[in-house]
């Protein structure tokens, strides 16, 4: 038979693929093929095809990539998808690498497509996988890329074996396979769910699937041979998995710790990020088969409960660190190891049909089981990606954001309230805070009642005050965690020089404090408050470079981080503009002569700081008008010791000049207040006489053709202004004579935006206290303009002041340190060291409810850390095992003991505190049914 051409191969595979995928059903077989070989074949068959798509069928999306490859591929080579063959137990078959990702490492081909390619190219190894039903309704089709991997323990012979079996197989089929592997008489064999190396449940419902029996990846199965005597079935081993001598019965680790991958299309991401870590954990586990570990090194095999690591599936350290903190919260450890299934709320539309709670509970049980290798949390991550697509794939994410989602999602899945009543909150109306707070909390519990509420939720007191009518609004809202600002590093002092256009004041430097990652609107608002801005005025912010206006910062959303510490800023106090107003920019120049050049060769160079004024274009603007405006702008700098600068006597001011000045002031709505321009003739005369001079200022106007017009002649001549530009450029040439009459030092040297002195540097080296962060969080501050409050008395939105207080504290207090800030253009991390207490974290004085007499003391038991920068950092967790009273570092699958003094670092991100019991009674409002007993152990 003649060899097919590339085009014929492509058309043949396309037709087979369309037909096969259209008929896919449960039980069909798909085959894995390495993405590398598949891409090579695609390039070969598409070598003469342009990049146009001939058919929009979804079944062809892998087949239509353009390329210029010419060589026909060699035989199929899937060796990079599997572990190398070992001399160990071969009953498990060929093992796939545990972090393979569809579309990155492999693709799935229908059986018919694989058969055709295999006929043409041969090769292998052959990697078939079955199609199973999945999803809530069990109607979704998914290829089971990773079937269940089970550890079989034969008792009493102490033999072990590892098998692969689909989770859709029945218990009868598992029973049959176990008997075949160990050559046993089926009538004498019983199999048990050997969860945590204990007889968890007898698997005697032979028609039940392993999925229905809740058998998980890497589960232990006990194969028990009765030998006709059921009473002595296991005479050398106890049900807790220990031998008669008390040593732990260890299970030999297998090649890999693989979890199932659900669905035909898996999340894309890194496929080899965890190879080194995986092999290291395998070595650690295998080395412990026949030895006892001392306290100098910690192993996750044969060690105390709670010292089990989580494999990194590829940038999943953010998830692993948060999970370890939650599963080591004693209240949660107890709850999820008991029978919590009765509390699962499958009808809650805000929940995840209980699936998130089940996945978390299964993972927690694995992590608390003794004698287990590091767990690959792939099933949990699959559920997480299903209900929170933002965490899908293998990119780095924010651990705190994941934690917030988990707490909220677990609450909704475990909400004991099946039908939430509608409750309308009542206004306080002067009632006592205690009464209103209890009412709010009762309303909250009526709709939200779960283990998460019992353990983690507290209550704020929020007070809003209207700045106009002083209306006070008090509400009491629940919180799950506290997000505290790092106050010393989240603000920035900025110095800006403020200029007026009406000659009413000299330029003055103004220093304000603004959010470090704030925007220009924050700076303008702070400057306006500082300089007592009038209601009909506004500030025009500009960056000055080289004695010229480099840019106007008119966009209120410009980030302050784009302004450097050594920049120079000016803020011009101008009237709120009308439609036909422009900005007059007065650019200063002074004469400079170069050495060796004749005295007649004078160069004019920019000098000082430009001044800006608003000018109305509704009327005809004359050269004299501009002269008057410039005189007004410069008038505050006029030297008093030189009163005779050819000025007209104030008593002899011409009526025409006064009228002209009044007309300009009125037409531009600014420069002088309308009351001064129209209502008081005495003030009008003073203003006018001050500005009218016999000697004209040496001004040059730049017209629309970029030509300079001399404004010292033709006072009544009008000037033609550019219609396309908002700015009118006027040059003021400062001769020595002019400098003698004006004190220009006010415009010569602008201060830097931020000048770090020794005091500032010293302050930065001082550690920031967690108490200081809390006080900054509770400090009264005005609402941001876009989040203004609707005052029910004024019937308008007001920028009210807001004050938060702690009213009711939870059993477990989670504190988030706000190290990360985001904007549209950049991300930023604060490396500030926060000195947080480990013991005796006393919040008594911060609780506004003074009727609660007991001390509010907390002790740290867990925290997450973030090392490195944004997007490329790494998360770990420090956790205290309360039974041992010892701290450990959880770095994915690696666990090591640490000293308590090493817990504090600048990497601390989310802190977990647990209430210290100072008395024997609990607050009635914080009902925690799972906090019975005095032991701190999660057992």
XYZ file of C-alpha atoms in Angstrom, residues 255-771:
517
model
C 6.605 5.455 42.726
C 4.387 8.474 42.914
C 1.578 10.056 44.839
C -0.973 10.597 42.098
C -4.438 12.103 42.324
C -7.256 11.868 39.845
C -7.650 14.444 37.106
C -11.271 14.972 36.179
C -12.711 16.174 32.900
C -11.841 16.062 29.242
C -10.160 19.452 29.464
C -7.799 20.131 32.337
C -6.344 23.417 33.534
C -3.200 24.549 31.749
C 0.025 25.208 33.587
C 3.433 23.956 34.521
C 3.889 20.206 34.288
C 7.299 19.732 35.879
C 7.377 22.256 38.711
C 7.193 19.578 41.345
C 9.469 16.825 40.006
C 12.409 17.475 42.313
C 10.137 18.014 45.298
C 8.229 14.811 44.569
C 11.318 12.649 44.317
C 12.645 14.141 47.526
C 9.469 13.343 49.399
C 9.522 9.801 48.000
C 13.061 9.284 49.258
C 12.068 10.606 52.646
C 9.134 8.239 52.810
C 10.930 5.136 51.544
C 13.854 5.641 53.882
C 11.532 5.363 56.852
C 10.204 1.877 56.127
C 12.247 0.082 58.731
C 13.605 2.795 61.021
C 12.356 5.116 63.689
C 12.848 8.832 63.200
C 14.290 10.944 65.998
C 13.378 14.485 66.903
C 16.242 15.939 64.871
C 14.482 15.354 61.575
C 10.762 15.327 60.854
C 9.218 12.801 58.502
C 5.649 12.673 57.341
C 5.721 8.891 57.659
C 5.345 7.276 61.037
C 5.237 10.641 62.789
C 2.715 12.326 65.031
C -0.644 13.315 63.621
C -0.739 16.674 61.919
C 2.741 16.527 60.379
C 1.717 15.695 56.841
C 2.808 17.897 53.971
C 1.051 18.907 50.779
C 2.678 18.363 47.397
C 3.112 21.445 45.255
C 1.181 20.805 42.035
C 2.791 23.817 40.355
C 2.608 27.237 42.043
C 0.088 25.919 44.579
C 2.075 26.991 47.642
C -0.487 29.789 48.141
C -3.170 27.125 48.560
C -1.063 24.737 50.631
C -0.131 27.361 53.221
C -3.738 28.487 53.730
C -5.027 24.907 53.960
C -2.430 23.937 56.568
C -3.466 26.850 58.782
C -7.138 25.904 58.518
C -6.680 22.164 59.116
C -4.521 22.946 62.168
C -7.242 25.103 63.674
C -8.312 22.738 66.494
C -12.029 23.524 66.192
C -12.012 22.680 62.472
C -9.862 19.575 62.960
C -12.356 18.165 65.461
C -15.401 19.155 63.411
C -14.328 17.655 60.092
C -13.051 14.447 61.688
C -16.449 13.872 63.266
C -19.692 13.237 61.399
C -20.251 16.643 59.823
C -22.178 15.283 56.834
C -25.549 15.903 58.512
C -24.858 19.643 58.462
C -24.100 19.874 54.746
C -26.530 22.280 53.097
C -27.105 21.098 49.543
C -30.007 23.488 48.912
C -28.155 26.726 49.606
C -27.995 28.705 46.341
C -25.008 30.622 47.723
C -23.089 27.414 48.429
C -21.404 24.741 46.345
C -23.920 21.929 46.916
C -21.730 20.715 49.763
C -18.926 19.634 47.428
C -16.389 22.146 48.721
C -17.027 21.094 52.322
C -16.722 17.406 51.401
C -13.492 17.959 49.481
C -12.030 19.995 52.347
C -13.122 17.409 54.918
C -11.550 14.566 52.934
C -8.303 16.510 52.592
C -8.251 17.362 56.294
C -8.696 13.707 57.249
C -5.809 12.702 55.032
C -3.576 15.346 56.555
C -4.429 14.233 60.100
C -4.011 10.528 59.336
C -0.844 9.025 60.858
C 1.824 7.372 58.751
C 1.029 8.916 55.355
C 3.263 10.351 52.687
C 2.751 13.976 51.556
C -0.700 14.388 50.043
C -1.283 15.624 46.506
C -4.352 17.903 46.873
C -5.429 17.468 43.264
C -9.092 16.485 44.001
C -9.476 19.519 46.259
C -7.887 21.815 43.689
C -10.222 20.442 41.020
C -13.232 21.337 43.178
C -11.720 24.722 43.930
C -11.234 25.477 40.234
C -14.774 24.387 39.499
C -16.381 26.783 41.965
C -13.738 29.526 41.862
C -12.338 29.726 38.316
C -10.040 32.559 39.398
C -7.908 29.930 41.143
C -7.794 27.515 38.206
C -4.610 26.771 36.340
C -1.171 26.851 37.865
C -0.433 30.531 38.324
C 0.501 32.090 41.632
C -2.421 33.624 43.561
C -2.983 35.515 46.779
C -3.176 33.194 49.774
C -5.436 35.583 51.681
C -7.904 35.805 48.787
C -8.083 32.008 48.707
C -8.555 31.918 52.476
C -11.427 34.411 52.251
C -13.113 32.292 49.571
C -12.673 29.076 51.572
C -14.104 30.490 54.769
C -17.097 31.953 52.969
C -17.614 28.853 50.807
C -17.358 26.429 53.730
C -19.810 28.566 55.681
C -22.407 28.443 52.906
C -21.926 24.691 52.391
C -22.348 24.048 56.116
C -24.988 26.664 56.900
C -27.469 25.093 59.287
C -30.133 27.541 58.111
C -31.918 25.868 55.213
C -34.379 28.698 54.530
C -33.099 32.185 55.247
C -35.782 34.542 56.593
C -36.006 38.117 55.363
C -35.190 40.494 58.212
C -35.130 44.268 57.909
C -32.659 45.980 60.199
C -34.025 48.706 62.420
C -32.345 52.033 63.015
C -30.775 52.510 66.427
C -32.945 55.581 67.161
C -30.972 56.359 70.281
C -31.322 52.875 71.791
C -28.419 51.501 73.854
C -25.607 50.023 71.791
C -25.851 46.707 73.631
C -29.485 46.282 72.625
C -28.892 47.226 68.984
C -25.765 45.031 68.704
C -27.574 41.963 70.089
C -30.444 42.586 67.692
C -28.092 42.784 64.702
C -26.260 39.633 65.802
C -29.506 37.703 66.332
C -30.644 38.717 62.848
C -27.310 37.572 61.436
C -27.458 34.186 63.188
C -31.024 33.689 61.972
C -29.625 33.608 58.417
C -26.056 32.426 58.985
C -25.323 29.605 61.402
C -22.340 27.323 60.783
C -19.099 26.112 62.307
C -17.371 28.997 60.490
C -19.646 31.531 62.208
C -19.153 29.766 65.535
C -15.390 29.935 65.299
C -14.309 32.816 63.050
C -16.942 35.538 62.920
C -16.974 38.635 65.080
C -18.871 41.927 64.995
C -17.932 45.533 64.195
C -19.548 48.693 65.433
C -19.646 51.138 62.503
C -20.405 54.816 63.163
C -21.094 57.347 60.388
C -21.457 61.092 61.027
C -22.845 63.505 58.442
C -20.516 66.523 58.044
C -23.478 68.842 57.343
C -26.309 67.970 59.722
C -24.293 65.818 62.178
C -26.681 62.895 61.753
C -25.182 59.819 63.457
C -25.809 56.348 62.054
C -24.691 53.275 64.011
C -24.719 49.742 62.591
C -23.251 46.449 63.784
C -21.853 44.264 61.025
C -20.212 40.809 61.095
C -16.624 40.221 60.042
C -14.654 37.075 59.174
C -11.162 38.533 59.473
C -9.431 41.873 60.014
C -7.442 43.443 57.161
C -5.004 45.816 58.806
C -2.999 48.489 56.965
C 0.737 48.713 57.502
C 0.368 52.308 58.563
C 4.013 53.379 58.583
C 4.485 52.346 54.999
C 1.087 53.008 53.478
C 1.205 56.797 53.696
C 3.506 59.323 52.098
C 4.238 62.967 52.812
C 4.274 65.159 49.706
C 5.279 68.806 49.463
C 3.612 70.964 46.816
C 3.969 74.727 46.263
C 0.593 76.468 45.969
C 0.244 79.571 43.741
C -2.696 81.966 43.497
C -3.709 83.753 40.292
C -5.412 86.742 41.867
C -2.409 88.243 43.652
C -3.922 87.559 47.041
C -1.009 85.609 48.514
C 2.597 84.671 48.011
C 3.479 81.182 46.831
C 3.676 78.790 49.796
C 4.914 75.233 50.195
C 2.302 72.859 51.598
C 3.145 69.416 53.002
C 0.340 66.845 53.266
C 0.052 63.137 54.034
C -1.552 60.956 51.373
C -1.927 57.206 50.722
C 1.305 55.897 49.257
C -0.594 53.999 46.596
C -3.282 56.667 46.255
C -4.217 58.784 43.263
C -3.993 62.440 42.304
C -7.486 63.068 43.625
C -6.218 62.128 47.111
C -3.394 64.649 46.837
C -5.666 67.393 45.490
C -8.207 66.782 48.253
C -5.516 66.943 50.948
C -4.073 70.160 49.477
C -7.529 71.720 49.200
C -8.243 71.043 52.856
C -4.876 72.462 53.854
C -5.099 75.714 51.862
C -8.774 76.413 52.643
C -9.968 76.127 49.067
C -13.205 78.019 48.366
C -16.272 76.388 46.881
C -15.833 78.200 43.545
C -12.121 77.388 43.276
C -10.136 74.362 42.306
C -6.501 73.292 42.204
C -4.673 72.635 38.959
C -1.766 70.286 39.650
C 1.355 70.421 37.444
C 4.768 68.795 37.346
C 7.624 71.276 36.789
C 10.790 70.272 34.961
C 13.494 72.574 33.687
C 11.510 75.660 34.793
C 8.672 74.627 32.460
C 5.375 72.827 32.978
C 6.176 69.247 32.023
C 2.578 68.023 32.360
C -0.720 68.906 33.977
C -1.939 66.178 36.344
C -5.582 66.695 35.443
C -6.640 63.038 35.492
C -7.740 62.351 39.088
C -6.940 58.635 38.650
C -3.212 59.139 38.001
C -1.386 57.053 40.626
C 0.793 58.916 43.104
C 3.407 56.203 42.699
C 4.136 57.700 39.262
C 5.377 60.865 41.028
C 8.939 60.423 42.239
C 10.328 61.762 45.488
C 12.680 64.185 43.699
C 10.006 65.621 41.384
C 8.767 69.220 41.772
C 5.029 69.925 41.866
C 3.038 73.151 41.726
C -0.660 73.574 42.472
C -2.411 76.602 40.979
C -5.491 77.923 42.759
C -7.830 78.923 39.942
C -11.577 79.411 39.524
C -13.734 76.571 38.342
C -13.617 77.003 34.589
C -16.430 77.904 32.254
C -16.685 76.441 28.781
C -14.722 79.228 27.063
C -11.842 79.550 29.493
C -8.168 78.950 28.870
C -5.043 78.754 30.972
C -2.523 81.572 30.687
C 0.952 80.196 31.386
C 3.510 82.831 32.380
C 6.966 81.428 31.607
C 9.848 83.338 33.175
C 13.158 83.916 31.369
C 16.305 85.706 32.391
C 19.270 86.878 30.369
C 22.483 84.887 30.338
C 25.732 85.798 28.588
C 28.344 83.223 27.723
C 31.984 83.926 28.627
C 33.964 85.293 25.701
C 30.898 86.401 23.801
C 30.118 90.040 23.106
C 27.840 91.864 25.482
C 25.248 92.211 22.753
C 24.837 88.456 22.466
C 22.235 87.845 25.168
C 20.502 84.500 25.592
C 17.168 84.162 27.360
C 16.858 80.913 29.372
C 13.881 79.568 31.353
C 13.937 80.675 34.952
C 11.876 80.143 38.089
C 8.459 78.504 38.162
C 5.709 79.205 35.613
C 2.566 80.892 36.891
C -0.911 79.979 35.690
C -4.125 81.966 35.584
C -7.527 81.370 34.088
C -8.719 83.735 31.377
C -12.150 83.944 29.791
C -12.341 83.952 26.008
C -15.926 85.183 25.825
C -14.716 88.789 25.288
C -12.052 90.198 23.056
C -8.659 89.942 24.813
C -6.303 92.875 24.322
C -2.619 93.189 25.013
C -3.424 95.510 27.891
C -5.706 92.864 29.390
C -2.856 90.367 29.507
C -0.584 93.024 31.017
C -3.104 93.572 33.800
C -3.479 89.844 34.486
C 0.297 89.377 34.703
C 0.634 92.418 36.994
C -2.005 90.901 39.253
C -0.191 87.543 39.382
C 3.160 89.171 40.210
C 1.832 91.796 42.627
C 2.517 89.801 45.853
C 6.243 89.740 45.009
C 6.517 93.512 44.443
C 9.183 94.896 46.784
C 7.761 97.395 49.315
C 11.098 99.169 49.534
C 10.664 100.173 45.872
C 7.237 101.765 45.859
C 8.198 104.084 43.065
C 8.259 101.486 40.286
C 6.619 104.083 38.060
C 3.337 103.195 39.656
C 0.381 105.466 39.386
C -0.731 106.903 42.680
C -3.627 104.918 44.059
C -5.634 108.079 44.446
C -5.120 108.942 40.776
C -6.137 105.641 39.252
C -7.897 106.237 35.969
C -11.545 105.267 35.752
C -10.877 103.480 32.467
C -8.173 101.302 34.002
C -10.374 100.482 36.961
C -13.253 99.568 34.673
C -10.967 97.422 32.555
C -9.636 95.525 35.553
C -13.172 94.993 36.819
C -14.271 93.687 33.436
C -11.446 91.137 33.349
C -12.131 89.996 36.872
C -15.829 89.550 36.212
C -15.446 87.868 32.821
C -12.980 85.256 34.091
C -15.024 84.557 37.225
C -11.812 84.666 39.149
C -8.603 86.399 40.087
C -10.638 88.443 42.552
C -13.839 87.533 44.300
C -17.004 88.822 42.651
C -17.876 90.689 45.819
C -14.644 92.615 45.543
C -15.165 93.332 41.863
C -18.749 94.524 42.000
C -20.070 95.172 45.459
C -17.435 97.300 47.162
C -16.118 100.231 45.062
C -13.417 100.994 47.598
C -11.940 97.503 47.274
C -12.263 97.814 43.498
C -10.190 100.978 43.462
C -7.503 99.442 45.664
C -7.185 96.368 43.455
C -7.172 98.391 40.246
C -4.704 100.998 41.373
C -2.286 98.337 42.512
C -2.209 96.695 39.077
C -2.058 99.618 36.709
C 1.478 100.788 35.968
C 2.874 103.313 33.539
C 5.754 101.028 32.631
C 4.773 97.920 30.718
C 6.178 94.522 31.634
C 8.418 92.939 28.941
C 5.975 90.244 27.810
C 5.966 88.114 24.665
C 2.814 86.230 23.602
C 3.162 83.061 21.516
C 0.371 83.091 18.915
C -1.189 80.168 17.079
C 1.618 80.289 14.474
C 4.292 80.046 17.215
C 5.299 83.648 16.518
C 6.051 86.007 19.420
C 3.957 89.170 19.823
C 5.393 92.051 21.859
C 2.812 92.998 24.491
C 4.570 96.224 25.529
C 3.115 98.127 22.557
C -0.393 98.517 21.242
C -2.232 98.200 24.546
C -5.654 98.320 22.906
C -4.841 95.842 20.151
C -6.592 92.505 20.460
C -4.673 89.236 20.397
C -5.701 86.184 18.403
C -5.697 83.091 20.587
C -5.324 79.539 19.322
C -8.629 77.723 19.146
C -7.078 74.269 19.467
C -4.943 74.746 22.592
C -6.157 75.207 26.158
C -2.972 77.097 27.070
C -1.825 80.632 26.224
C 1.953 80.943 26.509
C 3.386 84.287 27.621
C 7.109 84.834 28.225
C 8.213 87.343 30.873
C 11.803 88.452 30.240
C 13.331 89.417 33.573
C 15.970 92.097 33.191
C 18.149 93.069 36.106
C 16.082 96.211 36.519
C 12.914 94.156 36.808
C 14.563 91.775 39.280
C 15.439 94.727 41.489
C 11.750 95.538 41.869
C 10.390 92.018 42.488
C 11.420 89.477 45.107
C 11.501 86.388 42.849
C 12.971 83.994 45.388
C 9.433 82.652 45.942
C 9.365 81.187 42.441
C 13.000 80.276 41.994
C 13.463 76.963 43.812
C 10.585 74.557 44.326
C 11.059 71.960 47.081
C 11.190 68.288 46.183
C 7.989 66.302 46.587
C 9.527 64.156 49.339
C 12.864 64.870 50.921
C 13.945 62.056 53.196
C 15.684 63.535 56.187
C 17.450 61.721 58.987
C 14.303 61.698 61.120
C 12.310 59.943 58.372
C 15.010 57.359 57.838
C 15.192 56.687 61.561
C 11.439 56.236 61.766
C 11.525 53.680 58.973
C 13.946 51.471 60.886
C 11.711 51.256 63.930
C 9.560 48.099 64.009
C 5.861 48.525 63.428
C 3.637 47.130 66.164
C 0.567 45.049 65.402
C -1.259 47.245 67.894
